[in-house]
Amino acid sequence: GYGGYPELTERAWGGPGGLAIVYQMWQSERYHKREVYLKPSGSTTGYSVSYAIEGTNADNDPIECVPQRDFFLMLTTSGQIKAKGNNSNGVFGVSTPVSSSEFMTVSGLPTIRGIAAGEGFAAAIDVNGKLWTWGSNSHGQLGRGSQGDVFPEPEAVTGLSSRIVAIAAGDNHLLALDETGRLHAWGDNSKGQLGADDGNPLAGSQCHRIAAAGNHSCAITSSGDLFYWGNGENQPVSIDNINFNPVVFNFEVQERAAALLPQQAGAFT
């Protein structure tokens, strides 16, 4: 586990900013140490982020990471969000400092169970299924009923009647899946990435899995169908360049989508 070679890779996440890997340096009966390794996009080498956990208390272990282009978010087992990098849009949950090379705790949030981030904005789900957003609202992606300005302080999104179980973010749009399987969307729709003018794509369908990146979105329904919408240019599958409404993608082995279904919608018990 020394000399720069991870002892045990435990989790990995990809994003616009590159690849984030959590690995265990060493562990004994009483102590453990984990680090986060980042490999920026376009780089052949990576580096260890200055964050490690030592001792018997594992409350600060990283369980989810979002490597964005110019900032980095990390969710810990204690339900806190750590942030570092560019804070010009308030992704730290405060307006200052403008940037930080060290992790800062995002304040003003309850215990968090899931995170997502786009270009200068962030979103989180708390343990009670409430959705929180903060940062850039350039396209209304924070779900606050307005467009423009920057909101560094996290606020709960209102008007949601059911608990949120999953979120996904593109560059300037946000998707949220509630426990009934209903999909909600806010933000930029210039490439059809919201899938509907009213912010409710796939109305009438029960969704179980969602994903978003750049200017496109995807969802898997209870029937096992994979839907995509938004900008399909330069994507690894052959789809139309722009779809303003969800389109089903019938790939060769439909069971691959069905295998992803269990336990996202209705994850609260």
mmCIF file with all atom_site columns, C-alpha atoms in Angstrom, residues 71 73 81-100 102-109 120-122 133-136 144 150-155:
data_model
loop_
_atom_site.group_PDB
_atom_site.id
_atom_site.type_symbol
_atom_site.label_atom_id
_atom_site.label_alt_id
_atom_site.label_comp_id
_atom_site.label_asym_id
_atom_site.label_entity_id
_atom_site.label_seq_id
_atom_site.pdbx_PDB_ins_code
_atom_site.Cartn_x
_atom_site.Cartn_y
_atom_site.Cartn_z
_atom_site.occupancy
_atom_site.B_iso_or_equiv
_atom_site.pdbx_formal_charge
_atom_site.auth_seq_id
_atom_site.auth_comp_id
_atom_site.auth_asym_id
_atom_site.auth_atom_id
_atom_site.pdbx_PDB_model_num
ATOM 1  C CA . PHE A 1 71  ? -14.225 21.726 -8.095  1.00 0.00 ? 71  PHE A CA 1
ATOM 2  C CA . LEU A 1 73  ? -17.360 17.335 -3.821  1.00 0.00 ? 73  LEU A CA 1
ATOM 3  C CA . ILE A 1 81  ? -20.273 17.253 2.274   1.00 0.00 ? 81  ILE A CA 1
ATOM 4  C CA . LYS A 1 82  ? -16.659 18.321 1.773   1.00 0.00 ? 82  LYS A CA 1
ATOM 5  C CA . ALA A 1 83  ? -15.698 20.668 -1.087  1.00 0.00 ? 83  ALA A CA 1
ATOM 6  C CA . LYS A 1 84  ? -12.485 22.002 -2.586  1.00 0.00 ? 84  LYS A CA 1
ATOM 7  C CA . GLY A 1 85  ? -11.410 23.828 -5.737  1.00 0.00 ? 85  GLY A CA 1
ATOM 8  C CA . ASN A 1 86  ? -13.177 26.774 -7.401  1.00 0.00 ? 86  ASN A CA 1
ATOM 9  C CA . ASN A 1 87  ? -15.852 28.454 -5.283  1.00 0.00 ? 87  ASN A CA 1
ATOM 10 C CA . SER A 1 88  ? -16.687 31.371 -7.583  1.00 0.00 ? 88  SER A CA 1
ATOM 11 C CA . ASN A 1 89  ? -20.302 30.109 -7.790  1.00 0.00 ? 89  ASN A CA 1
ATOM 12 C CA . GLY A 1 90  ? -20.649 29.274 -4.105  1.00 0.00 ? 90  GLY A CA 1
ATOM 13 C CA . VAL A 1 91  ? -20.452 25.459 -4.290  1.00 0.00 ? 91  VAL A CA 1
ATOM 14 C CA . PHE A 1 92  ? -18.807 25.491 -0.824  1.00 0.00 ? 92  PHE A CA 1
ATOM 15 C CA . GLY A 1 93  ? -22.126 26.713 0.593   1.00 0.00 ? 93  GLY A CA 1
ATOM 16 C CA . VAL A 1 94  ? -20.593 30.136 1.279   1.00 0.00 ? 94  VAL A CA 1
ATOM 17 C CA . SER A 1 95  ? -19.486 32.993 -0.985  1.00 0.00 ? 95  SER A CA 1
ATOM 18 C CA . THR A 1 96  ? -15.897 33.114 0.324   1.00 0.00 ? 96  THR A CA 1
ATOM 19 C CA . PRO A 1 97  ? -13.173 32.045 -0.179  1.00 0.00 ? 97  PRO A CA 1
ATOM 20 C CA . VAL A 1 98  ? -13.100 32.170 -3.977  1.00 0.00 ? 98  VAL A CA 1
ATOM 21 C CA . SER A 1 99  ? -11.134 28.928 -4.013  1.00 0.00 ? 99  SER A CA 1
ATOM 22 C CA . SER A 1 100 ? -9.512  26.460 -1.636  1.00 0.00 ? 100 SER A CA 1
ATOM 23 C CA . GLU A 1 102 ? -8.089  22.150 1.189   1.00 0.00 ? 102 GLU A CA 1
ATOM 24 C CA . PHE A 1 103 ? -11.437 20.525 1.883   1.00 0.00 ? 103 PHE A CA 1
ATOM 25 C CA . MET A 1 104 ? -14.114 22.725 3.447   1.00 0.00 ? 104 MET A CA 1
ATOM 26 C CA . THR A 1 105 ? -17.342 21.435 4.989   1.00 0.00 ? 105 THR A CA 1
ATOM 27 C CA . VAL A 1 106 ? -20.501 22.674 3.255   1.00 0.00 ? 106 VAL A CA 1
ATOM 28 C CA . SER A 1 107 ? -22.546 24.244 6.045   1.00 0.00 ? 107 SER A CA 1
ATOM 29 C CA . GLY A 1 108 ? -26.269 24.784 6.406   1.00 0.00 ? 108 GLY A CA 1
ATOM 30 C CA . LEU A 1 109 ? -27.246 21.201 5.567   1.00 0.00 ? 109 LEU A CA 1
ATOM 31 C CA . GLY A 1 120 ? -20.958 25.600 -10.736 1.00 0.00 ? 120 GLY A CA 1
ATOM 32 C CA . PHE A 1 121 ? -23.928 24.190 -8.821  1.00 0.00 ? 121 PHE A CA 1
ATOM 33 C CA . ALA A 1 122 ? -24.581 21.346 -6.417  1.00 0.00 ? 122 ALA A CA 1
ATOM 34 C CA . THR A 1 133 ? -29.561 22.949 -4.000  1.00 0.00 ? 133 THR A CA 1
ATOM 35 C CA . TRP A 1 134 ? -27.009 25.776 -4.078  1.00 0.00 ? 134 TRP A CA 1
ATOM 36 C CA . GLY A 1 135 ? -24.556 27.570 -6.378  1.00 0.00 ? 135 GLY A CA 1
ATOM 37 C CA . SER A 1 136 ? -25.176 28.909 -9.869  1.00 0.00 ? 136 SER A CA 1
ATOM 38 C CA . ARG A 1 144 ? -36.174 27.860 -6.925  1.00 0.00 ? 144 ARG A CA 1
ATOM 39 C CA . VAL A 1 150 ? -25.820 32.761 -7.585  1.00 0.00 ? 150 VAL A CA 1
ATOM 40 C CA . PHE A 1 151 ? -27.129 31.288 -4.306  1.00 0.00 ? 151 PHE A CA 1
ATOM 41 C CA . PRO A 1 152 ? -24.268 30.035 -2.118  1.00 0.00 ? 152 PRO A CA 1
ATOM 42 C CA . GLU A 1 153 ? -26.473 29.047 0.831   1.00 0.00 ? 153 GLU A CA 1
ATOM 43 C CA . PRO A 1 154 ? -28.145 25.630 0.464   1.00 0.00 ? 154 PRO A CA 1
ATOM 44 C CA . GLU A 1 155 ? -31.936 25.730 0.397   1.00 0.00 ? 155 GLU A CA 1
#
